[in-house]
mmCIF file with all atom_site columns, C-alpha atoms in Angstrom:
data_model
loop_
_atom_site.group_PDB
_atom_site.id
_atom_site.type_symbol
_atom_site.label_atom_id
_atom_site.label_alt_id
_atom_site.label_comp_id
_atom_site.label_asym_id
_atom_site.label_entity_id
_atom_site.label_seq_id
_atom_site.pdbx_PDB_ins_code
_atom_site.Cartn_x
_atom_site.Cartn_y
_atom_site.Cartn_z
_atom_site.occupancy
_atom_site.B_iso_or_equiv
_atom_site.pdbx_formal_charge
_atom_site.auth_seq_id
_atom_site.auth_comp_id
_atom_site.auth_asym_id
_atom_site.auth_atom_id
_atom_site.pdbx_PDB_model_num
ATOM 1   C CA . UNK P 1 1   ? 117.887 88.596  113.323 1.00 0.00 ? 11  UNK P CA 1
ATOM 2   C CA . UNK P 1 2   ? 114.304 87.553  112.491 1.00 0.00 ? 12  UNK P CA 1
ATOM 3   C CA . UNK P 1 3   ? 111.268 86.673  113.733 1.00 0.00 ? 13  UNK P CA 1
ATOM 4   C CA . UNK P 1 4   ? 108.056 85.055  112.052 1.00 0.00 ? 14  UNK P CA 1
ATOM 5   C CA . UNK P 1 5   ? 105.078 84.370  112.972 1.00 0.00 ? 15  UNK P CA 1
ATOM 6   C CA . UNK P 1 6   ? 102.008 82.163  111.501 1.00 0.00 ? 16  UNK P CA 1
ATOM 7   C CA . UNK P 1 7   ? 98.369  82.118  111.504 1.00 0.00 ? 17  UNK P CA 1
ATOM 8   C CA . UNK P 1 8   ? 95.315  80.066  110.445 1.00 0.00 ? 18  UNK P CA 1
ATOM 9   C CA . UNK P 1 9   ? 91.548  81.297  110.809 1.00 0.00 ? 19  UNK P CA 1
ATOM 10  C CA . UNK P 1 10  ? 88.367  80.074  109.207 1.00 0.00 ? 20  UNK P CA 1
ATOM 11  C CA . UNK P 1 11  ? 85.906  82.944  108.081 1.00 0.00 ? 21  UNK P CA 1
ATOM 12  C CA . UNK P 1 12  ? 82.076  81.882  108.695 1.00 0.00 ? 22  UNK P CA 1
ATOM 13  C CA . UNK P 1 13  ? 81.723  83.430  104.895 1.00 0.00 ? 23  UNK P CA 1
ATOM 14  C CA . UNK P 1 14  ? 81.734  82.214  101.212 1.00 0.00 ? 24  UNK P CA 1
ATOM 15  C CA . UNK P 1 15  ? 85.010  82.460  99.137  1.00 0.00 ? 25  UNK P CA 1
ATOM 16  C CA . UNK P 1 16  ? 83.059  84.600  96.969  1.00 0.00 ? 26  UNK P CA 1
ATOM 17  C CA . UNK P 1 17  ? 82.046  86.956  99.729  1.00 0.00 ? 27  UNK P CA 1
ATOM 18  C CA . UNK P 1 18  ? 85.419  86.929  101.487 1.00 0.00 ? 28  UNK P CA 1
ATOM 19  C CA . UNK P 1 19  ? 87.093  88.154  98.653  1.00 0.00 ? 29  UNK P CA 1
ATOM 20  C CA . UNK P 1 20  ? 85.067  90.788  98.037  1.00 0.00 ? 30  UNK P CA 1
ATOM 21  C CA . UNK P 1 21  ? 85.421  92.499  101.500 1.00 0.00 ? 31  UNK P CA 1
ATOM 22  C CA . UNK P 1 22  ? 89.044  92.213  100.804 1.00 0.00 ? 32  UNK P CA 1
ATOM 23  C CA . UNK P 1 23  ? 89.388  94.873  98.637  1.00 0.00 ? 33  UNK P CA 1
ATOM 24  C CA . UNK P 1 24  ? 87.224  97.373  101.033 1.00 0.00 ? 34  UNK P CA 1
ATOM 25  C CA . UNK P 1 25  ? 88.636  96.527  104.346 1.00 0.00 ? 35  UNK P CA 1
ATOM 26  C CA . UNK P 1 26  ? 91.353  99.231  104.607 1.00 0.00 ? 36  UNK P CA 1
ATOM 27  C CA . UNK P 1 27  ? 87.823  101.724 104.375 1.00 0.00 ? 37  UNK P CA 1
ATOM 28  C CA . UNK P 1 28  ? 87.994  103.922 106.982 1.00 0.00 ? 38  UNK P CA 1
ATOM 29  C CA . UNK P 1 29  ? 90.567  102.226 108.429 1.00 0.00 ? 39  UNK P CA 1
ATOM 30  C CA . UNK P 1 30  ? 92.182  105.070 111.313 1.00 0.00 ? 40  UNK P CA 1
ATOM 31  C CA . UNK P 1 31  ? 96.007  103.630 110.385 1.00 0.00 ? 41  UNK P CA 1
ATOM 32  C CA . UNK P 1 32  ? 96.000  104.004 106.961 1.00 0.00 ? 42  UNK P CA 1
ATOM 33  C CA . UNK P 1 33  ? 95.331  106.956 105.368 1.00 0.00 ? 43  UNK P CA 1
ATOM 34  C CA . UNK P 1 34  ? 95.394  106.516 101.791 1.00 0.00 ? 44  UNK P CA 1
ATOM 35  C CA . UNK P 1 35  ? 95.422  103.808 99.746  1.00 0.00 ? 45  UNK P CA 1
ATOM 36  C CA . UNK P 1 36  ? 96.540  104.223 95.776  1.00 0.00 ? 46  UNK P CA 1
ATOM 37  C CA . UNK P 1 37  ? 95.970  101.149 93.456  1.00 0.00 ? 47  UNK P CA 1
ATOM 38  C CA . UNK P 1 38  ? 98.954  101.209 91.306  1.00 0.00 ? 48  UNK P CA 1
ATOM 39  C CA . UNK P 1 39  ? 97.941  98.421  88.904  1.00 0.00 ? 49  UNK P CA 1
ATOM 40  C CA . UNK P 1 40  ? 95.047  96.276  88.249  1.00 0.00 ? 50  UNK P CA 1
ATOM 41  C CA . UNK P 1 41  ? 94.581  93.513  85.548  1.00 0.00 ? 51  UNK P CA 1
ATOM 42  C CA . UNK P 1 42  ? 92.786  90.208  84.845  1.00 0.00 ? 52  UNK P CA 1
ATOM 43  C CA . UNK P 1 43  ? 95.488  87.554  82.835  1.00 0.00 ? 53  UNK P CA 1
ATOM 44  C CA . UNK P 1 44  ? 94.747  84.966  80.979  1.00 0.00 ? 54  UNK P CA 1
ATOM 45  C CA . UNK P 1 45  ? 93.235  82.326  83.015  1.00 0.00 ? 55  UNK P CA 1
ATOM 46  C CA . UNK P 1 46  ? 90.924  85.016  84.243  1.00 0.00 ? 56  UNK P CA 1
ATOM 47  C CA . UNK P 1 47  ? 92.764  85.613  87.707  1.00 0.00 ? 57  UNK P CA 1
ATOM 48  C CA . UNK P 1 48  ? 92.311  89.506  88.977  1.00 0.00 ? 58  UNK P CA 1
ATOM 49  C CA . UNK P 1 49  ? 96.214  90.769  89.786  1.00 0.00 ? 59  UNK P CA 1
ATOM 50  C CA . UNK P 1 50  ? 95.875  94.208  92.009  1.00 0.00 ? 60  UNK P CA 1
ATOM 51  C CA . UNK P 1 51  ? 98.692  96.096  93.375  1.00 0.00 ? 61  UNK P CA 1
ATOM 52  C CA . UNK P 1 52  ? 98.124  98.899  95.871  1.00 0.00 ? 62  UNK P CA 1
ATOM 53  C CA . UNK P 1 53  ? 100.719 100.750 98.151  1.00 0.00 ? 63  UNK P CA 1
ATOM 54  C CA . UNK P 1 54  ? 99.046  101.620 101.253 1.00 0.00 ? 64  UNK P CA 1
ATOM 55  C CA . UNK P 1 55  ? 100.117 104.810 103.186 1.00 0.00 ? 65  UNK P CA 1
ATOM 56  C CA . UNK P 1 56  ? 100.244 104.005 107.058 1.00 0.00 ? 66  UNK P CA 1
ATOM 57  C CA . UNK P 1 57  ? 100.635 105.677 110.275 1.00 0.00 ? 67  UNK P CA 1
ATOM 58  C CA . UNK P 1 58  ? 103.823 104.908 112.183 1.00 0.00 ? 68  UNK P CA 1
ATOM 59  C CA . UNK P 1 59  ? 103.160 104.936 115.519 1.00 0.00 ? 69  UNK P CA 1
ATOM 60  C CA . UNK P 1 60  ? 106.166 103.949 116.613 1.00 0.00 ? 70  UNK P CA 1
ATOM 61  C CA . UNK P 1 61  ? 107.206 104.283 120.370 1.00 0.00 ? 71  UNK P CA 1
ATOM 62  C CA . UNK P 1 62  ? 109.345 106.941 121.808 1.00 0.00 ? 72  UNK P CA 1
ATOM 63  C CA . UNK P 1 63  ? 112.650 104.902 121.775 1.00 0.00 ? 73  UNK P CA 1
ATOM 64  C CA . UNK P 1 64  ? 112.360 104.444 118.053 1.00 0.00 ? 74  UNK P CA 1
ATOM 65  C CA . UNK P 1 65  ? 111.639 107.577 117.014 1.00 0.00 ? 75  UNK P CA 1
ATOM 66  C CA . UNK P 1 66  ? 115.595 108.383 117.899 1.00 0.00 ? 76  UNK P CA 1
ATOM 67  C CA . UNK P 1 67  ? 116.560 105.624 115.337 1.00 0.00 ? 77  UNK P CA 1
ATOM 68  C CA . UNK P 1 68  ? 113.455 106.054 112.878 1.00 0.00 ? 78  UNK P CA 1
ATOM 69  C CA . UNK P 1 69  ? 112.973 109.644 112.533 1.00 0.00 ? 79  UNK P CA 1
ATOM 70  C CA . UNK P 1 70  ? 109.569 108.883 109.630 1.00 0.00 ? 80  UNK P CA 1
ATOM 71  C CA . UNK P 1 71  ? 105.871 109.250 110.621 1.00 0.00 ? 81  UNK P CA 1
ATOM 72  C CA . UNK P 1 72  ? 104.449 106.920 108.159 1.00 0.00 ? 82  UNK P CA 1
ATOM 73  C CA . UNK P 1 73  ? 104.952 103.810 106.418 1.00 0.00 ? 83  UNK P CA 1
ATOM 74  C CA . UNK P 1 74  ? 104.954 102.623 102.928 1.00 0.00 ? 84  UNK P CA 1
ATOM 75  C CA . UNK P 1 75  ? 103.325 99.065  102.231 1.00 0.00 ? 85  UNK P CA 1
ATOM 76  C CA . UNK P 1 76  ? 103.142 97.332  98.868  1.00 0.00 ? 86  UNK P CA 1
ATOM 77  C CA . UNK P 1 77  ? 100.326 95.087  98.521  1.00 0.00 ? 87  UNK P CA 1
ATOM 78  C CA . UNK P 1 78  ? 99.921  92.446  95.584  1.00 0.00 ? 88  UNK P CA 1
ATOM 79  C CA . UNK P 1 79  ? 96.846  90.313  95.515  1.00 0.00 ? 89  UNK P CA 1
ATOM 80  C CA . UNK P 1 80  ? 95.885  87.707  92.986  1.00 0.00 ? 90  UNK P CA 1
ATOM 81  C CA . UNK P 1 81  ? 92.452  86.178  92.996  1.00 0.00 ? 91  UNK P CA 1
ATOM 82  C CA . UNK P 1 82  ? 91.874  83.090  91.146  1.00 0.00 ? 92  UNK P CA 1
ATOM 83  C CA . UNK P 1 83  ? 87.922  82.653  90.894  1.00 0.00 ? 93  UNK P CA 1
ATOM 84  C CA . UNK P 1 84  ? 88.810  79.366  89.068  1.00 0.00 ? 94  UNK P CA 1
ATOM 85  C CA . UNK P 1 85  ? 90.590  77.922  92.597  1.00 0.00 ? 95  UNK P CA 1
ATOM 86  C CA . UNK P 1 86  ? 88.703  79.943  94.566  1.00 0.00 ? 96  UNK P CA 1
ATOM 87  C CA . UNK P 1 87  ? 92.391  81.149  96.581  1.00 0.00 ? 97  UNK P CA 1
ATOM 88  C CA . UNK P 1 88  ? 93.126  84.416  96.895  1.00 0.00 ? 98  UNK P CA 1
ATOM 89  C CA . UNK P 1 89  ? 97.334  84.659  97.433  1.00 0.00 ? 99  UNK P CA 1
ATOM 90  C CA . UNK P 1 90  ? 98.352  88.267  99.287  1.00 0.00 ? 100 UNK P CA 1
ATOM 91  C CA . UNK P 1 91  ? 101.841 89.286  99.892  1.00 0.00 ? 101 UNK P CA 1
ATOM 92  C CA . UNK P 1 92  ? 102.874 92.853  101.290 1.00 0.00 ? 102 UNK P CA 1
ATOM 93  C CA . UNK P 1 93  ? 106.305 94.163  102.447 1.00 0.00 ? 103 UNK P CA 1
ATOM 94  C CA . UNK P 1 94  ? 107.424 97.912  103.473 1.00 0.00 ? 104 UNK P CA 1
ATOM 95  C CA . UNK P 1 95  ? 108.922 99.805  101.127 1.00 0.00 ? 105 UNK P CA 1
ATOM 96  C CA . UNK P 1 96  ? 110.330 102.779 102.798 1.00 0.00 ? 106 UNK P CA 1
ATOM 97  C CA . UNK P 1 97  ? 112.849 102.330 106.474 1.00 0.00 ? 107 UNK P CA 1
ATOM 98  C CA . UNK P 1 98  ? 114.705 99.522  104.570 1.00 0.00 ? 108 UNK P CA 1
ATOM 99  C CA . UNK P 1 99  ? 117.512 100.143 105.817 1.00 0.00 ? 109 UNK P CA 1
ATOM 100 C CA . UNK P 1 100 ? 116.184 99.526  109.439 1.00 0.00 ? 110 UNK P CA 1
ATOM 101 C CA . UNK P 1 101 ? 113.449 96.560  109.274 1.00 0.00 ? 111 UNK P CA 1
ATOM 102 C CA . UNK P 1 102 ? 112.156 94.739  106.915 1.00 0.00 ? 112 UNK P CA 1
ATOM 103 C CA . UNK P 1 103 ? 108.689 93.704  107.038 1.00 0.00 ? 113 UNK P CA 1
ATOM 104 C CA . UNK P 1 104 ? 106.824 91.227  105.532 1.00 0.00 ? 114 UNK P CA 1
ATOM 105 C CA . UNK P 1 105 ? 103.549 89.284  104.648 1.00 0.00 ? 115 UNK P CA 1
ATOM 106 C CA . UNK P 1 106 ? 101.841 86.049  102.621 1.00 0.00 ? 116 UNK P CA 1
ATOM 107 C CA . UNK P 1 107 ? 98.043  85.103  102.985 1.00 0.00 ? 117 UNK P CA 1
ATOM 108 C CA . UNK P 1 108 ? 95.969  82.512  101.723 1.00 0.00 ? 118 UNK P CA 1
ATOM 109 C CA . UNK P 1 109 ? 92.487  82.370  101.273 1.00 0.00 ? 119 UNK P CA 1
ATOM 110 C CA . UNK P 1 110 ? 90.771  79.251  100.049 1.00 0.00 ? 120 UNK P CA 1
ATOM 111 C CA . UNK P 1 111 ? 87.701  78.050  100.142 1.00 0.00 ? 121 UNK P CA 1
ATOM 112 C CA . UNK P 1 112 ? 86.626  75.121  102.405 1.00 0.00 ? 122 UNK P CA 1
ATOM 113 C CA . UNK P 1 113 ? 86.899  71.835  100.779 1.00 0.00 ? 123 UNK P CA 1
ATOM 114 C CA . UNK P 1 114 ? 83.860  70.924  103.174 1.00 0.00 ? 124 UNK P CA 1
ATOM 115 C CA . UNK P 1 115 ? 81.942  73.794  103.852 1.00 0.00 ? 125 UNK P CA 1
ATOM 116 C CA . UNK P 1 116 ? 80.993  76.288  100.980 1.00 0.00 ? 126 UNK P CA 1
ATOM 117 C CA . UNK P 1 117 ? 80.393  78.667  103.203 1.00 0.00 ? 127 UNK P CA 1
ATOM 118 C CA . UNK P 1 118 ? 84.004  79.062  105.322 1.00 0.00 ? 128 UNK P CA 1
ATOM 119 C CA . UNK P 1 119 ? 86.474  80.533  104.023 1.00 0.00 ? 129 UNK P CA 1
ATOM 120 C CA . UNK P 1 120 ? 90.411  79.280  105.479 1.00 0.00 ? 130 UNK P CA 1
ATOM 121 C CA . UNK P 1 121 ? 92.956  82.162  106.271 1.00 0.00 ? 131 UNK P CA 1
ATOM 122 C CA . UNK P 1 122 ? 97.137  81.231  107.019 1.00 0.00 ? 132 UNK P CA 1
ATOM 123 C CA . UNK P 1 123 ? 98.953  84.329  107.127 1.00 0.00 ? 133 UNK P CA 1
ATOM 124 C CA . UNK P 1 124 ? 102.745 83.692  107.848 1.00 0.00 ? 134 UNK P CA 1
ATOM 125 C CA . UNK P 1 125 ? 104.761 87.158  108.768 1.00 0.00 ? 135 UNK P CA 1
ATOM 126 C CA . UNK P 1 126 ? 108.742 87.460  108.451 1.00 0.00 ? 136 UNK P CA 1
ATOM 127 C CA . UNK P 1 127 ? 110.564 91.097  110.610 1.00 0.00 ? 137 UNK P CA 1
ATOM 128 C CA . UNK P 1 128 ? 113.975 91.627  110.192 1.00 0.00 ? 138 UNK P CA 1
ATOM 129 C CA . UNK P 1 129 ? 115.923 94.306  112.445 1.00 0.00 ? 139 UNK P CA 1
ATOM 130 C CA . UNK P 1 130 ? 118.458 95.851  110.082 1.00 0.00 ? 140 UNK P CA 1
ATOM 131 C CA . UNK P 1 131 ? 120.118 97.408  113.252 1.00 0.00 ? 141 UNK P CA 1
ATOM 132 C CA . UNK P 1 132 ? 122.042 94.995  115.226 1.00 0.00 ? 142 UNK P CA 1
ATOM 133 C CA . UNK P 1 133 ? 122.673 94.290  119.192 1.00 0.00 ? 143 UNK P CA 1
ATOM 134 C CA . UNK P 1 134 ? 120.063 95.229  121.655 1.00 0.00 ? 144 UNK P CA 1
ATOM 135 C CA . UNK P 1 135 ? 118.042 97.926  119.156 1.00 0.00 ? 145 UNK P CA 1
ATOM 136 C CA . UNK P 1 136 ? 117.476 95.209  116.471 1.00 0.00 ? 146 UNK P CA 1
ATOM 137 C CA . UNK P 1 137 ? 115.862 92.927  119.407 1.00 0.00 ? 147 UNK P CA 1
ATOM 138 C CA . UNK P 1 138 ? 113.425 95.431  121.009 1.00 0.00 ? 148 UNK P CA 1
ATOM 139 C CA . UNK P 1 139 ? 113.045 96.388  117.296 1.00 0.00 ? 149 UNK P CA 1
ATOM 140 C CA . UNK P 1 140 ? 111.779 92.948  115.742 1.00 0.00 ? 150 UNK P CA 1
ATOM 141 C CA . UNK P 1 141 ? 110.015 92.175  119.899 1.00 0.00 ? 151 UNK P CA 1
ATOM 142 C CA . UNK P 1 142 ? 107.882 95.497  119.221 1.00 0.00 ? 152 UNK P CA 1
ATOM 143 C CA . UNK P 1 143 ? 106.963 95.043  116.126 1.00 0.00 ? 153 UNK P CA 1
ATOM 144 C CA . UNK P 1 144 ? 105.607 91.390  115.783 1.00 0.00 ? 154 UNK P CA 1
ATOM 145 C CA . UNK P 1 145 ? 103.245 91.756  118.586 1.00 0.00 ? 155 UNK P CA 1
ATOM 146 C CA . UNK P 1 146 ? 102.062 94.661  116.717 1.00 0.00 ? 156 UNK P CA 1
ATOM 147 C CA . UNK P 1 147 ? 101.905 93.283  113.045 1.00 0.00 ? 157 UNK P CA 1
ATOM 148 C CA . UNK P 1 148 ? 100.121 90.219  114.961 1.00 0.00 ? 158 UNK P CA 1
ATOM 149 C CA . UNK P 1 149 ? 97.905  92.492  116.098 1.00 0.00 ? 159 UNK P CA 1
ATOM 150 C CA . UNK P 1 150 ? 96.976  94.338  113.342 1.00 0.00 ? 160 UNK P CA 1
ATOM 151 C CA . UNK P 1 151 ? 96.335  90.768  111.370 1.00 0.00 ? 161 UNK P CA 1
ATOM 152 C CA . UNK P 1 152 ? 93.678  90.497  114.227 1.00 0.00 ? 162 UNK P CA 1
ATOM 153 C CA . UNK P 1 153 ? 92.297  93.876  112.892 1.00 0.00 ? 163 UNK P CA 1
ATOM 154 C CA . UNK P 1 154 ? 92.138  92.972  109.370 1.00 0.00 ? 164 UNK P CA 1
ATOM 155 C CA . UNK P 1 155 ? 90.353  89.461  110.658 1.00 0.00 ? 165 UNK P CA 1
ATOM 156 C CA . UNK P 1 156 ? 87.533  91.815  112.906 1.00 0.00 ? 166 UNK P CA 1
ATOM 157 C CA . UNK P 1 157 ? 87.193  94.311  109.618 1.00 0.00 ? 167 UNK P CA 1
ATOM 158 C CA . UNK P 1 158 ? 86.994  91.706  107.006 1.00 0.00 ? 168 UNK P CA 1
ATOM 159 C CA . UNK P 1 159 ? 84.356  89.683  109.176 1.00 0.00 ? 169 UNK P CA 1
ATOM 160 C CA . UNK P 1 160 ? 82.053  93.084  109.760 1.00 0.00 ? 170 UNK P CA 1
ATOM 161 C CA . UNK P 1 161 ? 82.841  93.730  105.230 1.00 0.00 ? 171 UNK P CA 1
ATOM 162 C CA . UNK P 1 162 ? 81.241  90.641  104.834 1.00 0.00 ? 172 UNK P CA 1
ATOM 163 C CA . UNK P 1 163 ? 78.789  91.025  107.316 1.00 0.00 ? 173 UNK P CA 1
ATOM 164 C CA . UNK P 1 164 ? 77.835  94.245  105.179 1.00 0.00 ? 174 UNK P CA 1
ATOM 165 C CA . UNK P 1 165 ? 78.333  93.202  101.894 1.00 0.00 ? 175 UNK P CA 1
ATOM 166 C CA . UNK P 1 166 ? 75.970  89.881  102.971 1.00 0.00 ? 176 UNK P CA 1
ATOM 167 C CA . UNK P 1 167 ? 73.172  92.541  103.935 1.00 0.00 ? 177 UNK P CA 1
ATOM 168 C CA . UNK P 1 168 ? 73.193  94.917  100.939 1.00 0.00 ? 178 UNK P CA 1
ATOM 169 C CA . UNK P 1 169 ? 73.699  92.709  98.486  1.00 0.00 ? 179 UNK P CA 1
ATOM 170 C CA . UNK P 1 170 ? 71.621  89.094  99.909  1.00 0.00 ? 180 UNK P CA 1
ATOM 171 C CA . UNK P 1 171 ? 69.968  88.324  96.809  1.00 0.00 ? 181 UNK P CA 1
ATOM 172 C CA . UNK P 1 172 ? 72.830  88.656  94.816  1.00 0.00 ? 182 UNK P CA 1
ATOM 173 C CA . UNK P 1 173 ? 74.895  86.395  97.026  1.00 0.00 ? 183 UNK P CA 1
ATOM 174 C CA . UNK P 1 174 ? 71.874  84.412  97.820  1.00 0.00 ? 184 UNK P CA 1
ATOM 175 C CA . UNK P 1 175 ? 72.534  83.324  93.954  1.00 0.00 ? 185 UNK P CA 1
ATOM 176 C CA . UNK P 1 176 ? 76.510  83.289  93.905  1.00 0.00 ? 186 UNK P CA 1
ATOM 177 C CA . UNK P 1 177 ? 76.513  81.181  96.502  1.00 0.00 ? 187 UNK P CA 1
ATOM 178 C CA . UNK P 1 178 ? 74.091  78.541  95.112  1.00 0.00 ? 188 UNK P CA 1
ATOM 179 C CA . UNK P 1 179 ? 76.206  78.794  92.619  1.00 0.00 ? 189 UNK P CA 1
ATOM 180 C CA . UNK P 1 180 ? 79.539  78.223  94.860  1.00 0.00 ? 190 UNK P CA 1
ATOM 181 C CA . UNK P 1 181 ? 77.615  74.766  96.528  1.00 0.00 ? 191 UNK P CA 1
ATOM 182 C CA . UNK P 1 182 ? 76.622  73.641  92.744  1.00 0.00 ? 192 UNK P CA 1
ATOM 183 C CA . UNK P 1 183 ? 80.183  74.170  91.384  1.00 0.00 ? 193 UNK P CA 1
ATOM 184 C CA . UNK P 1 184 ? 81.667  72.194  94.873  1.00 0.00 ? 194 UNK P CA 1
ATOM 185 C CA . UNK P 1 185 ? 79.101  69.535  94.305  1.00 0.00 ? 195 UNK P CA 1
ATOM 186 C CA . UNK P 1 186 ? 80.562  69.076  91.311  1.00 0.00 ? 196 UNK P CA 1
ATOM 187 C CA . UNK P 1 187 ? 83.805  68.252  92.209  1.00 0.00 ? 197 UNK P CA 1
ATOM 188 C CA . UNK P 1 188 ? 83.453  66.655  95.099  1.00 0.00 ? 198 UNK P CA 1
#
């Protein structure tokens, strides 16, 4: 059994400035209670790789609680950012309950081909019940809605990061994104 679900959003905001509130938007986040980064590195073609496992609260409903007896959650996040493209490529997955549900994520963020200033989003989610019948159903049915839902969050949190990020730093962006308009005019 699976279910998946897609996405698409456009962010009023610069690639630049979009990709920056990425990496703060689990900041005082009430879900998710720590976040470690496990690896971080810049390759050859000057693309930041980051990998962070993100500990989560469960919150899972009563009925599940028989069959998933764990108060958090485990989620591996790897993020590449490719200032050269301007995409930013995001995949997570659970790493603990395995054996009940498997969870998973890929994002895209690109800058607009038209607008220097928006930002595109497509998010594309995959849950698969491990546990068959009638428990596997209500299983991958709860949890969709719910990883849907907190893809809205992320949307809201990365929005305000940017919003913040825009007002402490506006001359600084002021001059990245002239720079992000010159760089489009020049390929365009």
């Amino acid at each position: 059994m699976v279910k998946e679900v897609l996405q698409q959003h456009s962010f009023p905001h610069a690639f630049e400035v979009v990709s920056l509130s990425f990496f703060h938007k689990y900041e005082g986040h009430s879900k998710i209670h720590r976040e470690d980064i496990i690896n971080r590195h810049v390759d050859e073609n000057g693309c930041l790789h980051t990998t962070r496992i993100l500990h989560c609260a469960a919150g899972l409903p009563r009925v599940l609680k028989r069959l998933i007896t764990c108060n958090c959650l485990y989620v591996m996040e790897y993020s590449v950012v490719d200032p050269a493209n301007r995409q930013l490529k995001v995949s997570t997955r659970n790493l603990n309950l395995k054996t009940r549900v498997e969870a998973g994520s890929k994002s895209l963020y690109t800058a607009s081909k038209e607008d220097p200033n928006t930002t595109n989003y497509q998010l594309q989610f995959r849950v698969t019940a491990k546990v068959g019948g009638m428990v596997g159903r209500y299983l991958e049915n709860w949890l969709a809605p719910r990883l849907a839902g907190n893809a809205e969050t992320g949307q809201r949190r990365l929005i305000q990061g940017c919003e913040r990020l825009k007002e402490l730093y506006r001359k600084p962006f002021e001059k990245v994104l002239l720079a992000a308009r010159t760089r489009q005019a020049a390929t365009t």
